[in-house]
CSV table of C-alpha atoms in Angstrom, one decimal:
chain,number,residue,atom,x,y,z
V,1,UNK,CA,-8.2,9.6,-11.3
V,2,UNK,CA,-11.8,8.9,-12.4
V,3,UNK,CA,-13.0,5.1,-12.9
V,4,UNK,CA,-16.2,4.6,-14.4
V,5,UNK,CA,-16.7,0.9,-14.2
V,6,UNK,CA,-16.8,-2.1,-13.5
V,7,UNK,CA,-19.1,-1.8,-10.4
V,8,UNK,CA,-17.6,-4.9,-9.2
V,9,UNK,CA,-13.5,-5.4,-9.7
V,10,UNK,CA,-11.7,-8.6,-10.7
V,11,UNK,CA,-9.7,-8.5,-7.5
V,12,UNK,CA,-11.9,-7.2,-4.8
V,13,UNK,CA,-12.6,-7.9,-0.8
V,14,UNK,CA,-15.3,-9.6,0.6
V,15,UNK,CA,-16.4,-9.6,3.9
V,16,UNK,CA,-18.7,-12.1,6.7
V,17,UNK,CA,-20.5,-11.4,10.1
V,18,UNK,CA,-17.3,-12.8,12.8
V,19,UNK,CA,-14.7,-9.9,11.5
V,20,UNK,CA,-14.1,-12.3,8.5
V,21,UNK,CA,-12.1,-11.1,5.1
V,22,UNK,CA,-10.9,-12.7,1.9
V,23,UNK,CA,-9.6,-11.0,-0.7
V,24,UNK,CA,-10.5,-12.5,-3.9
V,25,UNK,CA,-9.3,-12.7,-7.6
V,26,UNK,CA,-11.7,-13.5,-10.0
V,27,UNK,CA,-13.5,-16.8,-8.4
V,28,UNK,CA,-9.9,-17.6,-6.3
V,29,UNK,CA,-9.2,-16.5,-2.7
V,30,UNK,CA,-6.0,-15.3,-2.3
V,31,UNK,CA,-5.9,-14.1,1.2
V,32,UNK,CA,-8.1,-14.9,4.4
V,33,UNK,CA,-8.0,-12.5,7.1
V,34,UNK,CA,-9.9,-11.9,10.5
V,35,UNK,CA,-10.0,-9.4,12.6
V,36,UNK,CA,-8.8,-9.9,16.3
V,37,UNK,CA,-11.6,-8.9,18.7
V,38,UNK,CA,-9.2,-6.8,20.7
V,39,UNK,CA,-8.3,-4.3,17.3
V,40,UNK,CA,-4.8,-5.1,18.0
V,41,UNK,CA,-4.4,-6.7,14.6
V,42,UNK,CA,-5.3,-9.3,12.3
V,43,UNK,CA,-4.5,-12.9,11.4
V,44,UNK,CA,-4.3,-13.9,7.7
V,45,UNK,CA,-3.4,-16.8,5.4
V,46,UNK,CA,-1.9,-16.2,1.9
V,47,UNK,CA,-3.4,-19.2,-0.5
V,48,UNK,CA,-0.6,-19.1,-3.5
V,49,UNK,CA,-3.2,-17.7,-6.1
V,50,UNK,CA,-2.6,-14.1,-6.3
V,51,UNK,CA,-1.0,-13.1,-10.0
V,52,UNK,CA,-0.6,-9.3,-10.3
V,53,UNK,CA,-2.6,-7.6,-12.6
V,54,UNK,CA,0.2,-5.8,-13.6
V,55,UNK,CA,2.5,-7.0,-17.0
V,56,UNK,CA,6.3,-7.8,-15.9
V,57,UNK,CA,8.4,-5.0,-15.7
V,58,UNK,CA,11.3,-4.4,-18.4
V,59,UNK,CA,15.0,-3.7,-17.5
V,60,UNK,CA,14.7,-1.2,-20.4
V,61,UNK,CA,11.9,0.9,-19.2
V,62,UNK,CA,13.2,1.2,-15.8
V,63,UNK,CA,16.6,2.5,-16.9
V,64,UNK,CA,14.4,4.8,-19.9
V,65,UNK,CA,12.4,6.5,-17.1
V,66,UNK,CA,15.5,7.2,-14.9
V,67,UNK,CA,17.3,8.7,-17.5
V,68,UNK,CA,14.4,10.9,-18.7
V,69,UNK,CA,13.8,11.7,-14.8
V,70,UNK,CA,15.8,11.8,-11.9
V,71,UNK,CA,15.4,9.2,-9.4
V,72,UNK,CA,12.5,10.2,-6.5
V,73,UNK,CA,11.9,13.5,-8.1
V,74,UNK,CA,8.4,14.5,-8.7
V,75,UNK,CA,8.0,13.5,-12.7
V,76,UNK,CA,9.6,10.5,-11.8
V,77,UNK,CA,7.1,9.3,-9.7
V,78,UNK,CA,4.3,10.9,-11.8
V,79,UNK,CA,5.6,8.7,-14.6
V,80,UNK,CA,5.4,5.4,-12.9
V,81,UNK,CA,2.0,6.5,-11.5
V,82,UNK,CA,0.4,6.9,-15.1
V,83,UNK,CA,2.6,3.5,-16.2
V,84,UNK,CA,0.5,1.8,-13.1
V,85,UNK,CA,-2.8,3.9,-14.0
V,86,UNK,CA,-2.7,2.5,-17.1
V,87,UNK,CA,-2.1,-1.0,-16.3
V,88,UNK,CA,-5.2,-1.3,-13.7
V,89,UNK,CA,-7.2,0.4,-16.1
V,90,UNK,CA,-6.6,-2.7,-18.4
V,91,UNK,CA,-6.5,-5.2,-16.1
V,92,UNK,CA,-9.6,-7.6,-16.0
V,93,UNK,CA,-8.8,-8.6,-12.3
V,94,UNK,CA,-7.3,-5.8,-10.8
V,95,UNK,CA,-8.7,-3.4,-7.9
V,96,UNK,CA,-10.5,-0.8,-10.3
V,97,UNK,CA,-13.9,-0.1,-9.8
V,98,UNK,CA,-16.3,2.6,-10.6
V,99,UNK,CA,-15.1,5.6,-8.4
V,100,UNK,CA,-12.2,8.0,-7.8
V,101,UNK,CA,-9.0,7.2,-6.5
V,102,UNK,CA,-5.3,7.9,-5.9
V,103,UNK,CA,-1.8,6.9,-6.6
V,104,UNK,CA,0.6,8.8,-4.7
V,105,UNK,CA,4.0,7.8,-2.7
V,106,UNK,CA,4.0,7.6,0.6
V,107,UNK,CA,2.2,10.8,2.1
V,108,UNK,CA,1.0,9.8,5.3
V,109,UNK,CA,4.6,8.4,6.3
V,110,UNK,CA,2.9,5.0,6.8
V,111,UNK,CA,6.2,3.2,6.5
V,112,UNK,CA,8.3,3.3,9.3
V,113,UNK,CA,12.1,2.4,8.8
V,114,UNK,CA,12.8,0.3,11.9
V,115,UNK,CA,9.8,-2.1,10.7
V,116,UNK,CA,11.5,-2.2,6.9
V,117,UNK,CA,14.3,-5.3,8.0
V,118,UNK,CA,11.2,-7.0,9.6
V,119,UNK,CA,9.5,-7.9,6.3
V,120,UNK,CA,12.5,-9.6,4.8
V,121,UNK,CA,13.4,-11.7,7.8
V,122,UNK,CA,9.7,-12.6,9.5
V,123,UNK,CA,6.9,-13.2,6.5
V,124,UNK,CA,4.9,-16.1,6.8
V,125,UNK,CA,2.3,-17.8,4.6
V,126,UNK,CA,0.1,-17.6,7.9
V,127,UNK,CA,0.9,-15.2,10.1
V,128,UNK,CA,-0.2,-12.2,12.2
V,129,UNK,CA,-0.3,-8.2,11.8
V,130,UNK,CA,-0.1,-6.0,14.5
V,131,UNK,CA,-1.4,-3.0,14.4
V,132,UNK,CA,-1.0,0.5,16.1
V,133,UNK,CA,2.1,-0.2,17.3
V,134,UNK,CA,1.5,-2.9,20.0
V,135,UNK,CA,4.3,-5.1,19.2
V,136,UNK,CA,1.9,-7.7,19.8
V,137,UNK,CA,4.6,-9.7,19.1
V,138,UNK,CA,7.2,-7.2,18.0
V,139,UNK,CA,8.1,-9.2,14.6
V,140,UNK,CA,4.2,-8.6,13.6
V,141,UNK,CA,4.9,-5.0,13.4
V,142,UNK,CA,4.8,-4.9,10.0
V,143,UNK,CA,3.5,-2.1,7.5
V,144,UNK,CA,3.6,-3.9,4.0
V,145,UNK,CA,1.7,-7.2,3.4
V,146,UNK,CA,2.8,-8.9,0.6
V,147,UNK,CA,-0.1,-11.0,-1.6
V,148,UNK,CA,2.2,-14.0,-2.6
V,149,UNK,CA,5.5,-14.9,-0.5
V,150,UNK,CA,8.8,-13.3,-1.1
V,151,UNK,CA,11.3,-14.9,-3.3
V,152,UNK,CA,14.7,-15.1,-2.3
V,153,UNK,CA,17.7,-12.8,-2.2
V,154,UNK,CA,19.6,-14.8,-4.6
V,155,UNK,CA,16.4,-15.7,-7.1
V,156,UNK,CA,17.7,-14.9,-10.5
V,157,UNK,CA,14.6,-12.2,-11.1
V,158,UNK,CA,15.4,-10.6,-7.1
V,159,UNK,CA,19.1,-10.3,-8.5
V,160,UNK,CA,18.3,-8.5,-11.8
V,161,UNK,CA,16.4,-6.0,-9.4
V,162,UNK,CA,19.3,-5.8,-7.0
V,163,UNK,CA,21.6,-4.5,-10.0
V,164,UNK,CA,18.9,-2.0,-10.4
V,165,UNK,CA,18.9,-1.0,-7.1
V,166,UNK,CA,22.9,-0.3,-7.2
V,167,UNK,CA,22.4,1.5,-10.1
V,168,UNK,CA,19.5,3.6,-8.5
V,169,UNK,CA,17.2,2.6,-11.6
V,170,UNK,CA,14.6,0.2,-9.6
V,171,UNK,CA,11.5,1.0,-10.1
V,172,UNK,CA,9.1,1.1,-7.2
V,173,UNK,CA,6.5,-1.3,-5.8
V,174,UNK,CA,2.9,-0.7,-6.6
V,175,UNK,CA,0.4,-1.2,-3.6
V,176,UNK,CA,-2.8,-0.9,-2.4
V,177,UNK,CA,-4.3,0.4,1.0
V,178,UNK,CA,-7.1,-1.8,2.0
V,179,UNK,CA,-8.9,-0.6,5.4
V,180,UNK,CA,-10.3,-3.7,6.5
V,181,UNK,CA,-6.8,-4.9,6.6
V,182,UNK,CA,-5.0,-1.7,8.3
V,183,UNK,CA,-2.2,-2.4,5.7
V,184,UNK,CA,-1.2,-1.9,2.3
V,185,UNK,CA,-0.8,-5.1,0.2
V,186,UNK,CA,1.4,-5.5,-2.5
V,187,UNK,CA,-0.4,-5.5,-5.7
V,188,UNK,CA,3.0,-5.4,-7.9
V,189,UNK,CA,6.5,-5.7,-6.8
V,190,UNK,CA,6.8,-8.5,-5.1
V,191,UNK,CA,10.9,-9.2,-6.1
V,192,UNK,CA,11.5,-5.1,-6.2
V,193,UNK,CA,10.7,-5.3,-2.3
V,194,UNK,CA,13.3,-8.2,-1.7
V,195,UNK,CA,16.0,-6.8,-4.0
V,196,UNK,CA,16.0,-3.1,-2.2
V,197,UNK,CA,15.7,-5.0,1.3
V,198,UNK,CA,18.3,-7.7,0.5
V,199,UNK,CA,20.9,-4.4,-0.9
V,200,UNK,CA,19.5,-3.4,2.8
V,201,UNK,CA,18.1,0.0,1.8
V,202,UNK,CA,14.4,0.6,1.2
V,203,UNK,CA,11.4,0.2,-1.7
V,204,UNK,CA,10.1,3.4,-3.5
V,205,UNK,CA,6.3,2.4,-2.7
V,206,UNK,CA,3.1,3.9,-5.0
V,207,UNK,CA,-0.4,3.6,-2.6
V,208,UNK,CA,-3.7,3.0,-4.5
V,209,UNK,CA,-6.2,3.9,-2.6
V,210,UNK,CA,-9.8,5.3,-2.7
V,211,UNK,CA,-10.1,9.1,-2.8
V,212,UNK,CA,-11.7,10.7,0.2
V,213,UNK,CA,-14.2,13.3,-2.1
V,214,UNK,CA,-15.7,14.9,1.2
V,215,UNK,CA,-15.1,19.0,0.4
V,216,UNK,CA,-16.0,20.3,3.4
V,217,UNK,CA,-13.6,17.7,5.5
V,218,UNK,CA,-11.3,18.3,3.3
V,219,UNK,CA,-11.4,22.0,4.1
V,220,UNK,CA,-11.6,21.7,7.6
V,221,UNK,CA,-8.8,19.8,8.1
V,222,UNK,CA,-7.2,22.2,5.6
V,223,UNK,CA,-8.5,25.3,7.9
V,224,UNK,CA,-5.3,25.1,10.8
V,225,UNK,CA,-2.5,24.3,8.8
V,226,UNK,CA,-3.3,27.5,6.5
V,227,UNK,CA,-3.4,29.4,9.3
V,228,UNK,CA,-0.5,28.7,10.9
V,229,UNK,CA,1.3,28.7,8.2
V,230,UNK,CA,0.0,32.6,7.2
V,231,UNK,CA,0.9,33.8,10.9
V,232,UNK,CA,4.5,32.3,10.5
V,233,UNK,CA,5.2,34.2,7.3
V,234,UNK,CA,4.0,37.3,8.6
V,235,UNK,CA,6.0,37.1,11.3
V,236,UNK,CA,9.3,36.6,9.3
V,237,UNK,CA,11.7,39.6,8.4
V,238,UNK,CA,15.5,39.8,8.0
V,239,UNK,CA,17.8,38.3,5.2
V,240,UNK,CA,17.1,34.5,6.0
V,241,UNK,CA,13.0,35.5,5.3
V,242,UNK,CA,12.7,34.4,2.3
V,243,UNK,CA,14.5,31.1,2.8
V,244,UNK,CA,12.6,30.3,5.8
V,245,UNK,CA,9.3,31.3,3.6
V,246,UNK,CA,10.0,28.8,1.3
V,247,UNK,CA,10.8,25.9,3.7
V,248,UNK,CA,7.5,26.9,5.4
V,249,UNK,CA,5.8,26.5,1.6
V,250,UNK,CA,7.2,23.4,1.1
V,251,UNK,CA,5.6,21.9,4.7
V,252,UNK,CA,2.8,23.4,3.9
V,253,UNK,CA,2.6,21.6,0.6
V,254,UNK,CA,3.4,18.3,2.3
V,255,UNK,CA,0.4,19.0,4.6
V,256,UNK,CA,-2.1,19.6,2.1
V,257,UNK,CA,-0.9,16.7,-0.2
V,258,UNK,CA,-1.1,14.3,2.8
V,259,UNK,CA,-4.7,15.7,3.6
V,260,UNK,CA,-6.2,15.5,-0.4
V,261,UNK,CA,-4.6,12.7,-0.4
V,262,UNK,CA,-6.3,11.0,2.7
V,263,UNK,CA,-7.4,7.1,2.2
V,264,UNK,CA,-10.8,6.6,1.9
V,265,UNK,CA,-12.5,3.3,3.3
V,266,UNK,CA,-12.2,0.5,1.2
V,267,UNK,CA,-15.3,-1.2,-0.4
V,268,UNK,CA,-16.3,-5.1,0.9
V,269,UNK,CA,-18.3,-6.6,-1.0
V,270,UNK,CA,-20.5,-9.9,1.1
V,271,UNK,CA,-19.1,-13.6,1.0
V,272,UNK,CA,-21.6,-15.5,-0.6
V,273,UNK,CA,-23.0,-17.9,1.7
V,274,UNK,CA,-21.9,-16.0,5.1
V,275,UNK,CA,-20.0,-17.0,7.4
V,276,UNK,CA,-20.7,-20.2,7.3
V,277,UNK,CA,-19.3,-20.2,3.8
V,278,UNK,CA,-16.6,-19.1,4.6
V,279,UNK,CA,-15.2,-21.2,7.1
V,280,UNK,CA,-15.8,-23.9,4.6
V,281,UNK,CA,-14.0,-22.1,2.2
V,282,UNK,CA,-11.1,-21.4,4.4
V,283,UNK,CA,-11.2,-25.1,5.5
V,284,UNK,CA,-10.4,-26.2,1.9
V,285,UNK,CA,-8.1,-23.4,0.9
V,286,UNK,CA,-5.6,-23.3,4.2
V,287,UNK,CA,-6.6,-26.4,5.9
V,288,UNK,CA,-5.5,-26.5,9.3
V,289,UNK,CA,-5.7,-22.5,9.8
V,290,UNK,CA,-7.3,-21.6,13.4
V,291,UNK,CA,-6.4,-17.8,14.3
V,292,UNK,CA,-7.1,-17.0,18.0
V,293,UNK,CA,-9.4,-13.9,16.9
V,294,UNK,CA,-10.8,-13.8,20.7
V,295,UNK,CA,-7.4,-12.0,21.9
């Protein structure tokens, strides 16, 4: 999708010399984060100030888009994609800026399942995110960071999800994919993620992101998987061809989607004041907060 303004969003990331992050919404930090020096992950501190851009969900409209769609299937998803689309686009602190950008499930398999029960069990107002796969410690392995801290399992609002999710109505959890961070965050679907986790299955997840409009990358990476996939149906003959062409399609497909669908960098605008600034603002906002960044 094509945004044309504003050049400078509601909710937006800033950035300082040290490896320093905050993710702000309108003139509130919501989430502090720096970089380990190492590039094993990240320490952050949630502040309690994040409000999603997005207006509450209704019971009705989940259960009006499930019946006019099944469940996971493509219109389904495009559905709550333009519901989302629309939202940001009105939203005066939301992520939107002038640009072009994506909403898509999860296309690059960032979620991994064995890091799913992790979330629920291990997610801290100040805590640590591991990335690449260190297990630096193993609970930190997390691919989701939530902007505001999970309700509970038995939260009246988590428990009107949960009947959702038993009915297979629930709709899914809007995010965004924010570079300096290595992570999605969750713009929208804060009690969705709890009620799926708590009826121990897994969120349906949409991923904002920026779009990566580089043709000729695009192509290139495009250039292999064509090929391969054009000497494997020549090769096929027999009665089972034409099945095994269409499974080959279909991973093909996946392939291209995952590649035109690749997550651009995400823009950081600069603290104002520096890193000096900033210090003083995390001082004030999560007092007592000292992540060992030198590790």
């Amino acid at each position: 999708m094509r945004v044309e303004g504003p050049a400078k969003p509601g909710l937006r990331m800033e950035c300082a010399d040290g490896r320093r992050l905050v993710l702000m919404q309108g003139d509130a930090p919501v989430l502090f984060a720096r970089q380990r020096a190492t590039h094993y992950g990240l320490h952050y501190a949630r502040t309690g100030r994040y409000v999603s851009p997005l207006a509450p969900l209704r019971a009705e409209r989940a259960r009006a888009v499930a019946e006019f769609a099944e469940p996971g299937s493509a219109e389904w998803w495009k559905r709550w994609a333009a519901h989302a689309e629309a939202e940001l686009r009105g939203a005066a602190e939301g992520p939107l800026h002038t640009g072009d950008w994506l909403l898509l499930p999860d296309v690059h398999r960032w979620f991994k399942a064995v890091n799913w029960p992790t979330l629920l069990a291990h997610d801290p107002d100040r805590g640590h995110l591991t990335w690449f796969g260190y297990g630096d410690p193993v609970e930190d392995a997390r691919d989701l960071l939530p902007l505001r801290a999970l309700s509970a399992p038995e939260a009246p609002r988590v428990k009107a999800y949960r009947r959702q999710y038993r009915e297979g109505v629930l709709p899914p959890v809007f995010a965004w994919w924010i570079s300096g961070l290595h992570s999605p965050v969750v713009l929208d679907g804060h009690d969705r993620v709890t009620a799926a986790l708590a009826e121990g299955g897994r969120p349906k997840v949409l991923i904002l992101s920026r779009t990566v409009v580089d043709d000729t990358w695009v192509a290139r990476l495009s250039a292999r998987p064509v090929e391969e996939y054009q000497k494997r149906v020549a090769a096929l003959e027999g009665p089972l061809a034409a099945s095994r062409i269409a499974h080959l399609s279909r991973s093909l497909a996946a392939d291209l989607t995952a590649i035109i669908g690749g997550y651009d960098r995400t823009l950081a605008w600069p603290f104002p004041g520096g890193a000096g600034a900033w210090d003083a603002a995390a001082a004030s906002y999560v007092p007592g907060w000292a992540p060992d960044v030198d590790r």
